[in-house]
CSV table of C-alpha atoms in Angstrom, one decimal:
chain,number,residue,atom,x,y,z
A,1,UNK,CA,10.6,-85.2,-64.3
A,2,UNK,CA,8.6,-87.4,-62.4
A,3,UNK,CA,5.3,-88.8,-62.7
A,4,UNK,CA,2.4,-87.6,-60.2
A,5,UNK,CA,0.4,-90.4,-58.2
A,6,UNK,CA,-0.2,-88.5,-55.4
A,7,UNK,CA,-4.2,-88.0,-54.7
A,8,UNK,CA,-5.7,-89.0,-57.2
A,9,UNK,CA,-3.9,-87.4,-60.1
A,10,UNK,CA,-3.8,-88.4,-63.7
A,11,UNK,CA,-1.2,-90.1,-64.7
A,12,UNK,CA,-0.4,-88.3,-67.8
A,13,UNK,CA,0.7,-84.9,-65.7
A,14,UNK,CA,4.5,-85.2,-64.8
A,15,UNK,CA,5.5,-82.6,-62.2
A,16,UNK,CA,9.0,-81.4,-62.9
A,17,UNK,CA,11.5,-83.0,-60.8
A,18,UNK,CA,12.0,-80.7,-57.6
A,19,UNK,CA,8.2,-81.2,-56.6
A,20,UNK,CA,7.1,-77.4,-58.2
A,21,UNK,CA,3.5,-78.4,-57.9
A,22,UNK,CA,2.8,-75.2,-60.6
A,23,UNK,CA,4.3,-76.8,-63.2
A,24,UNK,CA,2.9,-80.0,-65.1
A,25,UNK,CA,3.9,-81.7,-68.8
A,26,UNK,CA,1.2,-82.7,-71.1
A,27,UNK,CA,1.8,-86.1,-71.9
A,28,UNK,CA,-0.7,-87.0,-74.2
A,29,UNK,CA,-3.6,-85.4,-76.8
A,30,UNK,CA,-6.0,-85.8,-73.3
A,31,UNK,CA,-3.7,-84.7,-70.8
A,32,UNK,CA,-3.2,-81.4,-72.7
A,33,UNK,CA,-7.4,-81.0,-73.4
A,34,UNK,CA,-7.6,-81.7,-69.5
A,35,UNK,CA,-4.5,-78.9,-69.0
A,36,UNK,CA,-6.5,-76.8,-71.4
A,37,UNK,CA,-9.9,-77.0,-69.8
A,38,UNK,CA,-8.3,-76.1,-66.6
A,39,UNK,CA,-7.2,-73.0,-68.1
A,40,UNK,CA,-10.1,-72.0,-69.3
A,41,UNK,CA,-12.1,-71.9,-66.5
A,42,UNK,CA,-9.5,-70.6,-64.4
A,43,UNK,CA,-8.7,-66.9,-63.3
A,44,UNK,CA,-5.3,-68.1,-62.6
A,45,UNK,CA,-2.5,-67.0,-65.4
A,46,UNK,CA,-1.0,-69.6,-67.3
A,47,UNK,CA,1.8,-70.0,-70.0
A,48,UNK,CA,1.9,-73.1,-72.0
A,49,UNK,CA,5.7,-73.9,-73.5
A,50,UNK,CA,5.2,-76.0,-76.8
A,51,UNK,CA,8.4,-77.2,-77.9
A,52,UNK,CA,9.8,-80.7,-79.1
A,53,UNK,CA,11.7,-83.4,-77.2
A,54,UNK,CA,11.5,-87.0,-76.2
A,55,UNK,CA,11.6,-89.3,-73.0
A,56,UNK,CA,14.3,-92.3,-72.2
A,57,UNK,CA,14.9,-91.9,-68.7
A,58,UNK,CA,15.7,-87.9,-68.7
A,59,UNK,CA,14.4,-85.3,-71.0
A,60,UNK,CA,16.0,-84.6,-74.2
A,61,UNK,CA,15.4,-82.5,-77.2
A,62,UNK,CA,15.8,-82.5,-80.9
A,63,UNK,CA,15.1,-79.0,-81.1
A,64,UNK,CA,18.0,-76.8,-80.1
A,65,UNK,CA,16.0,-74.0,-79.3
A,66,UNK,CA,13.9,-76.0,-76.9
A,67,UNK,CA,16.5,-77.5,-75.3
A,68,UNK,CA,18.1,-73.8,-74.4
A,69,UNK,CA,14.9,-72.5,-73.1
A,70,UNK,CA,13.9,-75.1,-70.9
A,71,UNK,CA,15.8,-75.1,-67.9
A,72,UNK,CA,15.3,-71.2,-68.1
A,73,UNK,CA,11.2,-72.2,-67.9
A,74,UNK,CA,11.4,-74.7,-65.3
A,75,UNK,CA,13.7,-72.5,-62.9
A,76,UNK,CA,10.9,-69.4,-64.2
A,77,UNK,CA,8.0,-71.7,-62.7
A,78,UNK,CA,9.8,-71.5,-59.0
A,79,UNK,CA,9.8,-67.3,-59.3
A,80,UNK,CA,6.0,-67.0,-60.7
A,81,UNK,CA,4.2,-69.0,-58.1
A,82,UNK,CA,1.0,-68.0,-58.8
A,83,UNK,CA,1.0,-68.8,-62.4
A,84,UNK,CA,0.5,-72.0,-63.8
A,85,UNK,CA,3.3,-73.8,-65.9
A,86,UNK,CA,2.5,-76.4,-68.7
A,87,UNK,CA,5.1,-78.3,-71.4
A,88,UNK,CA,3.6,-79.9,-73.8
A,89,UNK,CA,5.5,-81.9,-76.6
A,90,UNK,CA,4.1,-81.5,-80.3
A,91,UNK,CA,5.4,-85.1,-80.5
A,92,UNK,CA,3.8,-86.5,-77.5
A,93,UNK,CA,0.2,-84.2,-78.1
A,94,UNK,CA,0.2,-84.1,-81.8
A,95,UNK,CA,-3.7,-83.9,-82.4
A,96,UNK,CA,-4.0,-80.9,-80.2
A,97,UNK,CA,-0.5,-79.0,-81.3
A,98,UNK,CA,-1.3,-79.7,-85.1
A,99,UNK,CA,-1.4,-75.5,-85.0
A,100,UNK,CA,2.0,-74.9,-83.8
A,101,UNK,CA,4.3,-74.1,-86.3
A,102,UNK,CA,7.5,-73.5,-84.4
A,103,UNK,CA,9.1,-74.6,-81.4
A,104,UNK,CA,9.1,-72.9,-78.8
A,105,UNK,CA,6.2,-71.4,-78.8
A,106,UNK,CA,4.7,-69.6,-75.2
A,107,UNK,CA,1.0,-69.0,-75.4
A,108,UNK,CA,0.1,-66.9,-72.3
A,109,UNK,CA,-3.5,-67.0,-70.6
A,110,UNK,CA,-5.6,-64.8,-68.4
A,111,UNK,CA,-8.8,-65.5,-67.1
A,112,UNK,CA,-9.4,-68.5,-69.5
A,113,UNK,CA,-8.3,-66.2,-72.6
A,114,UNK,CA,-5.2,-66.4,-75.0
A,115,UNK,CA,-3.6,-62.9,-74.5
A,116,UNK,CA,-0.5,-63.5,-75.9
A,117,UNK,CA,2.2,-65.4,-78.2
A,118,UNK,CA,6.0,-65.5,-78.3
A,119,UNK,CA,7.9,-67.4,-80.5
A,120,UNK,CA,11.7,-68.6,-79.7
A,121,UNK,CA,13.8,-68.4,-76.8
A,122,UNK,CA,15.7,-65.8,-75.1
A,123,UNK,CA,15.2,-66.0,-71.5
A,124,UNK,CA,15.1,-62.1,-70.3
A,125,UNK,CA,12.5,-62.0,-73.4
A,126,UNK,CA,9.7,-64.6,-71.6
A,127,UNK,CA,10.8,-63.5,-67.9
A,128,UNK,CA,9.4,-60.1,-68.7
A,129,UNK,CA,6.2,-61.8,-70.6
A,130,UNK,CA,5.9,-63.3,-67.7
A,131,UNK,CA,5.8,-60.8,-65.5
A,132,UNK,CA,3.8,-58.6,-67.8
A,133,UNK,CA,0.9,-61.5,-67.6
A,134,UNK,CA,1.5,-62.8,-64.1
């Protein structure tokens, strides 16, 4: 994952590393409020991936679970192009994540409204959620 510099963007958005401008990483408490403000007053559908990792150099994960879903979510955010992909460590965010209790946890949105909630992994499980809110 890289940092975005381009244009005027925050600094605490990452874009993932091939460039998939539809897909951005929380980095902080603020950089998730921002992600989540932009939701909210957006028609566009949006899944946020909550899950638990840390940053030296690449990507890593403490959580198992996390680290089997992700690579099936980033590769996901290439095939939904109109939807908007967020990651946002509980670790990293952990004033505005204090509500999630497992990891991962998917919350899907639709025209600035939480309409739905999957916790775990299996990858044919959040393609079709995807698809169902995309």
């Amino acid at each position: 994952m890289k940092k975005q510099e381009s244009n005027g963007a925050n600094s605490d958005f990452e874009s993932n590393s091939n460039g998939n401008v539809n897909f951005k990483t929380a980095s902080t408490d603020q950089s998730l409020l921002t992600i989540l403000d932009d939701i909210k007053s957006s028609r566009s559908p949006a899944v946020i991936n909550y899950g638990a990792s840390w940053y030296d150099l690449v990507l890593f994960f403490w959580c198992g679970v996390c680290s089997q879903i992700f690579p099936a979510y980033e590769e996901l955010s290439n095939n939904f192009k109109g939807m908007k992909f967020v990651y946002a460590d509980i670790d990293e965010c952990p004033e505005t994540t204090r509500h999630i209790r497992y990891t991962p946890t998917f919350q899907f949105y639709r025209n600035g409204e939480k309409v739905d909630e999957m916790f775990g992994t299996g990858e044919e499980r959040l393609r079709d959620r995807l698809w169902l809110h995309s």
